[in-house]
XYZ file of N, CA and C in Angstrom:
633
model
N 84.760 110.612 98.887
C 85.757 110.356 100.120
C 86.103 109.452 99.841
N 87.389 108.622 100.514
C 88.348 107.796 100.088
C 87.773 106.769 100.550
N 87.956 105.510 99.695
C 87.564 103.933 100.491
C 88.326 103.563 101.487
N 87.583 103.119 102.143
C 88.628 102.063 103.459
C 89.566 101.499 103.341
N 89.053 100.573 102.273
C 90.411 99.476 101.738
C 91.695 100.086 101.228
N 91.223 101.104 100.378
C 92.265 101.819 99.553
C 93.373 102.515 100.861
N 92.631 103.168 101.715
C 93.569 103.425 102.690
C 94.633 102.293 103.317
N 93.589 101.210 103.608
C 94.314 99.948 104.312
C 95.593 99.695 103.031
N 95.166 99.683 102.231
C 96.277 99.052 100.972
C 97.611 100.544 100.898
N 97.035 101.776 100.869
C 98.301 102.487 100.989
C 98.754 102.226 102.145
N 98.617 102.412 103.428
C 99.458 101.997 104.591
C 100.280 101.031 104.419
N 99.829 99.630 103.620
C 100.519 98.533 103.870
C 101.150 98.450 102.621
N 101.342 99.626 101.849
C 102.014 99.367 100.494
C 103.115 98.587 100.345
N 104.044 98.781 101.034
C 105.358 98.125 100.999
C 105.281 96.992 101.276
N 104.470 96.219 102.276
C 104.178 94.974 102.899
C 103.757 94.394 101.542
N 102.832 94.937 100.753
C 102.182 94.209 99.634
C 103.164 93.834 98.836
N 104.048 94.446 98.317
C 105.260 94.817 97.515
C 106.320 93.228 98.034
N 106.512 93.473 99.106
C 107.314 92.415 99.805
C 106.542 90.958 99.330
N 105.769 91.196 99.854
C 104.521 89.829 100.043
C 105.028 89.165 98.455
N 104.492 90.098 97.620
C 104.588 89.380 96.234
C 106.171 89.237 95.709
N 107.280 89.614 96.023
C 108.556 89.740 95.585
C 108.993 88.454 96.156
N 108.545 87.602 96.847
C 108.599 85.979 97.511
C 108.177 85.042 96.221
N 107.341 85.704 95.243
C 107.036 84.750 94.433
C 108.285 84.638 93.317
N 109.371 85.510 93.714
C 109.931 85.594 92.255
C 111.207 84.954 93.282
N 111.306 84.723 94.343
C 112.565 83.850 95.189
C 113.253 85.127 95.822
N 112.935 86.373 95.927
C 113.394 87.193 96.453
C 113.350 87.228 98.337
N 114.297 87.390 98.614
C 114.015 87.326 100.649
C 114.681 88.507 100.916
N 114.174 89.472 100.179
C 114.559 91.117 101.065
C 113.496 91.092 101.911
N 114.127 91.996 103.018
C 113.624 92.612 103.940
C 112.579 93.805 103.847
N 111.862 93.612 104.972
C 110.739 94.702 104.484
C 111.747 96.449 104.606
N 112.758 96.511 105.200
C 113.382 97.829 105.159
C 114.225 98.155 103.998
N 114.934 96.674 103.358
C 115.253 96.710 102.224
C 114.315 97.173 101.010
N 113.185 96.732 100.944
C 112.358 96.960 99.792
C 112.083 98.366 100.011
N 111.356 98.899 101.268
C 111.111 100.307 101.924
C 112.385 101.289 101.111
N 113.439 100.885 101.356
C 114.479 101.479 100.405
C 114.708 101.949 99.226
N 114.509 100.689 98.325
C 114.289 100.265 96.863
C 112.929 101.310 96.446
N 112.110 101.251 97.130
C 110.913 101.928 96.769
C 110.865 103.295 96.950
N 111.412 104.001 97.608
C 111.600 105.316 98.060
C 112.746 105.986 97.823
N 113.507 105.195 97.750
C 115.195 106.000 97.505
C 115.836 105.190 96.197
N 115.151 105.415 95.247
C 115.883 104.354 93.823
C 116.829 104.627 94.043
N 117.612 106.054 93.786
C 118.601 106.353 93.059
C 119.872 105.778 94.214
N 119.804 105.864 95.573
C 120.511 104.886 96.667
C 120.437 103.488 96.298
N 119.390 103.098 96.158
C 119.126 101.605 96.020
C 119.889 101.204 94.960
N 120.191 102.016 93.698
C 120.497 101.209 92.764
C 122.162 100.395 92.827
N 122.967 101.239 93.817
C 124.123 100.999 93.854
C 124.197 99.703 95.191
N 123.464 99.438 95.583
C 123.230 98.225 96.994
C 122.336 97.041 96.443
N 121.764 96.983 95.349
C 120.585 95.655 94.819
C 121.073 95.483 93.501
N 120.870 94.468 93.543
C 121.299 93.514 91.842
C 120.055 94.188 91.560
N 120.616 94.182 89.768
C 119.470 94.556 88.483
C 118.291 93.837 88.896
N 118.226 92.726 88.998
C 116.821 91.781 89.285
C 116.149 92.107 90.138
N 116.683 92.403 91.591
C 115.869 92.783 92.790
C 115.346 94.467 92.827
N 116.014 95.327 92.117
C 115.376 96.537 91.698
C 114.246 96.518 90.745
N 114.601 95.651 89.537
C 113.514 95.726 88.770
C 112.271 94.817 89.010
N 112.110 94.005 89.908
C 111.207 93.167 90.535
C 110.477 93.795 91.255
N 111.107 94.914 91.951
C 110.515 95.679 92.947
C 109.529 97.349 92.320
N 110.384 97.641 91.401
C 109.910 98.618 90.933
C 108.998 98.318 90.068
N 108.807 96.938 89.191
C 107.921 96.664 88.505
C 106.298 96.680 89.630
N 106.587 96.031 90.720
C 105.329 95.596 91.631
C 104.828 97.401 92.119
N 105.704 98.100 92.062
C 105.553 99.364 92.423
C 104.684 100.189 91.769
N 105.169 100.098 89.935
C 104.448 100.468 88.742
C 103.124 100.101 89.106
N 103.157 98.586 88.849
C 101.451 98.111 88.963
C 100.572 98.825 89.966
N 101.250 98.757 91.383
C 100.143 98.971 92.585
C 100.123 100.336 92.475
N 101.267 101.313 91.960
C 100.690 102.819 91.951
C 99.645 102.940 91.043
N 99.733 101.849 89.884
C 98.739 101.958 88.744
C 97.261 101.751 89.398
N 96.994 100.481 90.384
C 95.842 100.176 91.136
C 95.436 101.480 91.667
N 96.219 101.879 92.349
C 95.971 102.949 93.041
C 95.305 104.399 92.804
N 95.845 104.522 91.230
C 95.034 105.260 90.087
C 93.695 105.177 89.555
N 93.893 103.807 89.102
C 92.470 102.827 89.003
C 91.241 103.305 89.914
N 91.600 102.940 91.316
C 90.538 103.335 92.113
C 90.022 104.552 92.520
N 91.265 105.699 92.412
C 91.037 106.759 92.827
C 90.022 107.612 91.470
N 90.213 106.899 90.481
C 89.832 107.514 89.897
C 88.264 107.212 88.826
N 88.175 106.070 89.920
C 86.951 105.092 89.668
C 86.617 104.595 88.220
N 87.648 104.127 87.810
C 87.852 103.438 86.616
C 87.623 101.836 86.814
N 87.133 101.752 85.703
C 86.830 100.067 85.503
C 88.271 99.236 85.402
N 87.727 97.735 86.378
C 89.082 97.162 85.946
C 88.652 96.125 85.598
N 89.165 95.696 84.334
C 88.949 94.277 83.345
C 89.863 94.019 82.533
N 90.111 93.782 81.333
C 90.768 92.846 80.838
C 92.183 93.489 80.493
N 91.762 94.835 79.741
C 92.848 96.214 79.359
C 93.790 96.085 80.795
N 93.146 96.271 81.877
C 93.479 96.812 83.323
C 94.715 95.467 83.486
N 94.144 94.361 83.232
C 94.572 93.049 83.912
C 96.385 92.851 83.154
N 95.803 93.237 81.589
C 96.991 93.128 80.719
C 98.254 94.015 80.962
N 97.922 95.349 81.410
C 98.540 96.420 81.779
C 98.995 96.055 82.743
N 98.684 95.714 84.016
C 99.429 95.173 85.072
C 100.336 94.202 84.865
N 100.078 93.229 84.014
C 101.028 92.217 83.528
C 102.715 92.955 82.703
N 102.115 93.883 81.972
C 103.042 94.432 81.411
C 103.976 95.611 82.284
N 103.081 96.158 83.023
C 103.998 96.983 84.170
C 105.093 96.090 85.169
N 104.480 95.112 85.731
C 105.140 94.021 86.473
C 106.364 93.294 85.791
N 106.256 92.858 84.269
C 107.104 92.412 83.937
C 107.684 92.824 82.918
N 107.957 94.261 82.133
C 108.688 94.560 81.189
C 110.089 94.440 81.118
N 110.639 94.326 82.242
C 112.100 94.478 82.303
C 112.638 93.202 81.892
N 111.958 92.178 81.997
C 112.675 90.601 81.550
C 111.511 89.640 80.744
N 110.654 90.197 80.298
C 109.962 89.256 79.358
C 108.987 90.192 77.952
N 110.104 90.031 77.033
C 109.586 90.853 76.150
C 108.045 90.715 75.365
N 107.271 89.796 76.102
C 106.249 89.495 76.034
C 105.107 90.040 76.493
N 105.522 90.626 78.112
C 104.729 90.942 78.821
C 103.651 92.371 78.428
N 102.343 91.569 79.107
C 101.205 92.389 78.474
C 100.552 91.790 77.506
N 100.975 90.404 77.282
C 100.377 89.592 75.789
C 99.920 88.337 76.668
N 98.721 87.957 75.719
C 98.599 86.175 76.683
C 99.366 85.525 75.991
N 99.693 84.571 76.974
C 100.601 83.312 76.933
C 100.070 82.672 75.465
N 101.231 82.228 74.374
C 100.703 81.643 73.309
C 101.635 80.160 73.418
N 102.276 79.923 74.227
C 103.529 78.678 73.911
C 103.402 77.821 75.453
N 103.866 76.857 75.411
C 103.934 76.133 76.660
C 104.840 76.978 77.935
N 104.261 76.468 79.019
C 105.395 76.973 79.823
C 105.306 75.955 81.268
N 106.597 76.093 81.663
C 106.653 74.908 83.010
C 106.237 75.820 84.503
N 105.966 75.110 85.263
C 105.795 75.572 86.609
C 106.805 75.044 87.613
N 107.539 75.455 88.533
C 108.628 74.819 89.201
C 108.029 74.419 90.277
N 108.251 73.018 90.419
C 107.846 72.213 91.725
C 106.632 71.228 91.820
N 106.366 71.319 89.902
C 105.030 70.741 89.707
C 105.372 69.956 88.816
N 104.536 68.950 87.951
C 104.293 68.404 86.655
C 103.153 68.783 85.949
N 102.069 69.805 86.775
C 101.297 70.344 85.846
C 101.571 71.014 84.843
N 100.625 71.064 83.762
C 100.845 71.888 82.904
C 99.694 72.837 82.133
N 99.858 73.985 82.182
C 98.645 74.930 81.751
C 98.106 74.774 80.438
N 96.973 75.039 80.414
C 96.293 75.137 78.796
C 96.828 76.017 78.139
N 96.859 76.301 76.909
C 97.208 77.227 75.843
C 95.905 77.534 75.266
N 95.581 78.681 74.591
C 94.553 79.171 74.055
C 95.017 80.197 72.951
N 94.257 80.483 72.357
C 94.624 81.774 71.250
C 94.242 83.008 71.730
N 94.857 84.088 71.452
C 94.362 85.411 72.170
C 92.843 85.785 71.884
N 92.091 85.560 71.699
C 90.551 85.558 71.446
C 90.029 84.608 72.575
N 90.364 83.495 72.526
C 90.022 82.670 73.528
C 90.510 83.092 74.750
N 91.620 83.358 75.176
C 92.562 84.175 76.724
C 91.080 84.972 76.724
N 90.967 86.103 75.767
C 90.224 86.794 76.159
C 88.920 86.926 76.902
N 88.223 86.199 76.080
C 86.647 85.441 76.125
C 86.696 85.178 77.716
N 87.744 83.879 77.761
C 87.989 82.988 79.240
C 87.946 83.932 80.386
N 89.241 84.677 80.138
C 89.596 85.699 81.405
C 88.361 86.520 81.617
N 87.781 86.980 80.755
C 87.007 87.894 80.845
C 85.790 87.542 81.343
N 85.600 86.652 81.160
C 84.275 85.894 81.949
C 84.398 85.499 83.494
N 86.046 85.394 84.209
C 86.443 85.054 84.959
C 86.493 86.661 85.841
N 87.039 87.407 85.464
C 87.092 88.648 86.174
C 86.060 89.656 86.367
N 85.191 89.576 85.496
C 83.578 90.272 85.636
C 82.731 89.585 86.667
N 82.834 88.325 87.077
C 82.150 87.895 88.042
C 82.235 88.655 89.389
N 81.382 89.355 89.598
C 81.235 90.267 90.976
C 81.938 89.255 92.160
N 82.563 90.270 92.771
C 83.327 89.644 93.987
C 82.415 90.097 95.199
N 82.064 89.155 96.552
C 81.455 89.730 97.305
C 82.196 89.283 98.824
N 83.386 88.705 98.622
C 84.390 88.407 99.735
C 85.602 88.127 99.127
N 86.354 88.062 100.344
C 87.863 87.896 100.412
C 87.957 86.232 99.526
N 87.053 85.158 99.883
C 87.032 83.954 99.554
C 86.737 84.098 97.830
N 85.959 84.986 97.209
C 85.899 85.079 95.912
C 87.004 85.515 95.454
N 87.684 86.016 95.981
C 89.135 87.154 95.484
C 90.478 86.076 95.639
N 90.181 85.429 96.391
C 91.147 84.149 96.866
C 91.176 83.113 95.523
N 89.603 82.866 95.078
C 89.459 81.794 94.300
C 89.776 82.260 93.121
N 89.536 83.697 92.498
C 90.114 83.987 91.696
C 91.400 84.452 91.523
N 92.188 84.512 92.265
C 93.767 84.228 92.394
C 94.407 82.906 91.946
N 93.683 81.596 92.432
C 93.888 80.523 92.144
C 93.893 80.255 90.734
N 92.512 80.583 90.627
C 91.951 79.996 88.911
C 92.860 80.827 88.316
N 93.474 82.066 88.052
C 94.094 82.912 87.171
C 95.710 82.151 86.978
N 96.223 81.871 88.512
C 97.479 81.699 88.563
C 98.037 80.090 88.033
N 96.343 79.043 88.195
C 96.739 77.987 87.114
C 96.638 78.338 86.186
N 95.643 78.778 85.597
C 95.607 79.104 84.194
C 96.921 79.647 83.605
N 97.795 80.554 84.189
C 99.088 80.846 83.450
C 98.959 81.556 82.232
N 98.168 82.625 82.379
C 97.731 83.494 81.284
C 98.725 84.084 80.583
N 99.998 84.367 81.326
C 100.837 85.188 80.605
C 102.351 84.206 80.971
N 103.385 84.658 79.974
C 104.724 83.938 79.737
C 105.343 83.818 81.142
N 105.137 85.036 81.898
C 106.009 84.906 83.145
C 105.093 85.921 84.237
N 105.609 86.053 85.426
C 104.863 87.007 86.444
C 103.674 86.766 86.505
N 102.827 85.682 86.672
C 101.743 85.135 86.926
C 101.021 85.588 87.898
N 101.564 85.081 88.903
C 100.959 84.963 90.579
C 101.036 86.859 90.781
N 102.225 87.347 90.662
C 102.306 88.566 91.164
C 101.453 89.294 90.309
N 100.733 89.044 88.965
C 99.895 89.704 88.035
C 98.564 89.643 88.544
N 98.102 88.482 88.936
C 96.745 87.860 89.402
C 96.887 88.171 91.083
N 97.825 88.605 91.987
C 97.009 89.290 93.035
C 97.168 90.678 93.072
N 98.081 91.091 92.349
C 97.563 92.310 91.855
C 96.220 92.952 91.567
N 96.000 92.423 90.463
C 94.221 92.346 89.697
C 93.469 92.138 91.154
N 93.487 90.868 91.918
C 92.467 90.800 92.933
C 92.456 91.743 93.946
N 93.613 92.150 94.351
C 93.388 93.185 95.350
C 92.985 94.429 94.739
N 93.581 94.769 93.883
C 92.353 95.748 93.104
C 90.703 95.903 92.935
N 90.620 94.288 92.893
C 89.185 94.650 92.674
C 88.587 94.097 94.037
N 88.931 93.631 94.853
C 89.197 93.700 96.147
C 88.564 95.457 96.916
N 89.702 95.909 96.591
C 89.819 97.377 97.163
C 88.390 98.016 96.718
N 87.868 98.094 95.017
C 87.123 98.525 94.774
C 85.664 97.881 94.984
N 85.701 96.837 95.688
C 84.669 96.546 96.391
C 84.537 96.636 98.246
N 85.542 97.224 98.460
C 85.740 97.586 100.091
C 85.729 96.453 100.466
N 86.436 95.230 100.016
C 86.450 93.788 101.133
C 88.171 93.917 101.739
N 88.055 92.958 102.406
C 89.101 92.273 103.156
C 90.381 91.840 101.811
N 91.347 92.538 102.160
C 92.508 92.045 101.010
C 93.281 91.080 101.412
N 94.103 90.752 99.993
C 94.826 89.512 100.218
C 95.533 89.302 100.594
N 96.584 88.570 101.612
C 97.860 88.614 101.544
C 98.504 87.441 101.633
N 100.159 87.174 101.939
C 100.684 85.955 101.764
C 101.711 86.042 103.053
N 101.301 85.503 103.794
C 101.430 85.658 105.135
C 102.882 84.335 105.118
N 102.736 83.258 104.910
C 103.625 82.059 104.596
C 103.848 81.554 103.262
N 104.858 82.233 102.814
C 105.331 81.887 101.158
C 105.393 80.291 100.983
N 105.775 79.450 101.691
C 106.196 78.087 101.579
C 104.877 77.308 101.690
N 104.003 77.805 102.899
C 102.566 77.058 102.828
C 101.466 77.250 101.939
N 101.671 78.973 101.332
C 100.815 79.167 100.206
C 101.091 78.819 98.946
N 102.279 78.570 98.601
C 102.469 77.756 97.380
C 102.321 76.342 97.463
N 102.958 75.713 98.121
C 102.419 74.125 98.500
C 100.979 74.225 98.548
N 100.336 74.624 98.923
C 98.692 74.680 99.036
C 98.347 74.964 97.690
N 98.795 75.905 97.018
C 98.321 76.762 95.542
C 98.955 74.976 94.516
N 100.078 74.904 94.927
C 100.239 73.369 93.896
C 99.677 72.440 94.082
N 99.365 72.084 94.755
C 98.218 71.084 95.605
C 97.018 71.201 94.523
N 96.370 72.574 94.526
C 95.101 72.974 93.622
C 95.832 72.749 92.177
N 96.800 73.039 91.718
C 97.224 72.873 90.288
C 97.168 71.229 90.195
N 97.335 70.564 91.086
C 97.810 68.976 90.634
C 96.410 68.382 90.828
N 95.822 68.690 91.583
C 94.255 68.018 91.833
C 92.844 68.714 92.010
N 93.264 69.588 91.526
C 91.889 70.054 90.847
C 90.882 70.888 91.989
N 90.187 71.229 91.808
C 88.516 71.442 92.553
C 88.937 71.011 93.801
N 89.260 69.698 94.465
C 89.110 69.147 95.592
C 89.779 70.262 96.330
N 91.029 70.402 95.817
C 92.217 71.431 96.895
C 91.743 72.692 96.826
N 91.004 73.108 96.097
C 90.587 74.662 95.690
C 90.077 75.283 96.845
N 89.077 74.807 97.646
C 88.591 75.180 99.071
C 89.520 75.078 99.957
N 90.369 74.126 100.265
C 91.495 74.228 101.127
C 92.526 75.367 100.951
N 92.935 75.729 99.552
C 93.677 76.893 99.627
C 93.212 78.010 99.710
N 91.609 78.559 99.271
C 91.041 79.229 99.706
C 90.444 79.834 100.838
N 90.502 78.645 102.102
C 90.150 78.935 103.126
C 91.598 79.201 104.018
N 92.487 79.071 103.505
C 93.727 78.804 104.108
C 94.061 80.754 103.794
N 93.990 81.074 102.796
C 94.148 82.542 102.006
C 93.403 83.457 102.838
N 91.974 83.125 103.343
C 91.255 83.819 103.894
C 91.458 84.130 105.231
N 91.855 82.787 105.962
C 92.182 82.754 107.498
C 93.565 83.510 108.030
N 94.653 83.204 106.982
C 96.256 83.828 107.034
C 95.838 85.272 106.751
N 95.048 85.637 106.137
C 95.191 87.366 105.452
C 94.869 87.670 106.702
N 93.796 87.240 107.751
C 93.529 88.193 108.738
C 94.411 88.123 109.703
N 95.689 87.696 109.948
C 96.576 87.360 110.875
C 97.119 88.626 110.965
């Protein structure tokens, strides 16, 4: 029997891709993204290479999520790395590998930590193996992974892909990005001010995802 939240995910498939493209500064309409997702050959002559590849990467990652859920597969470190590879292989040579260099985040002076691969593995595995009981937990996991910046690129796209995969698997409410500017502002507040702003961000995500 198909999981209810998987049905919702499939019904809103293009919408989830739309929301994630905003992380890369794309401002394509739902209709434009629908065209890229469903009519790739036609779309190649109408959109930039970057637009097509960002949408294509997200489609591959979300198709992968659907496959994992349908086959009742484990969702862990290997799957997290695979999601980043699918999302960002068009642009980043180190896609699907833990970040080992410094990275800057636009709009903030916050500097993420750097770990060795084995340290990344242990730290992130501990985070994503914690059971999710609600969307609150999923949004908290997203914020934590986004702040860590596990990869050289595509961190927020990969984090929201993983979190929604785990939420679907547990048949919990899914995470949306309804107002990208407000979402980003609250996320950056968490980057800069730490735990004191985490609950504010998570509560915002929970409430806005219901709209």
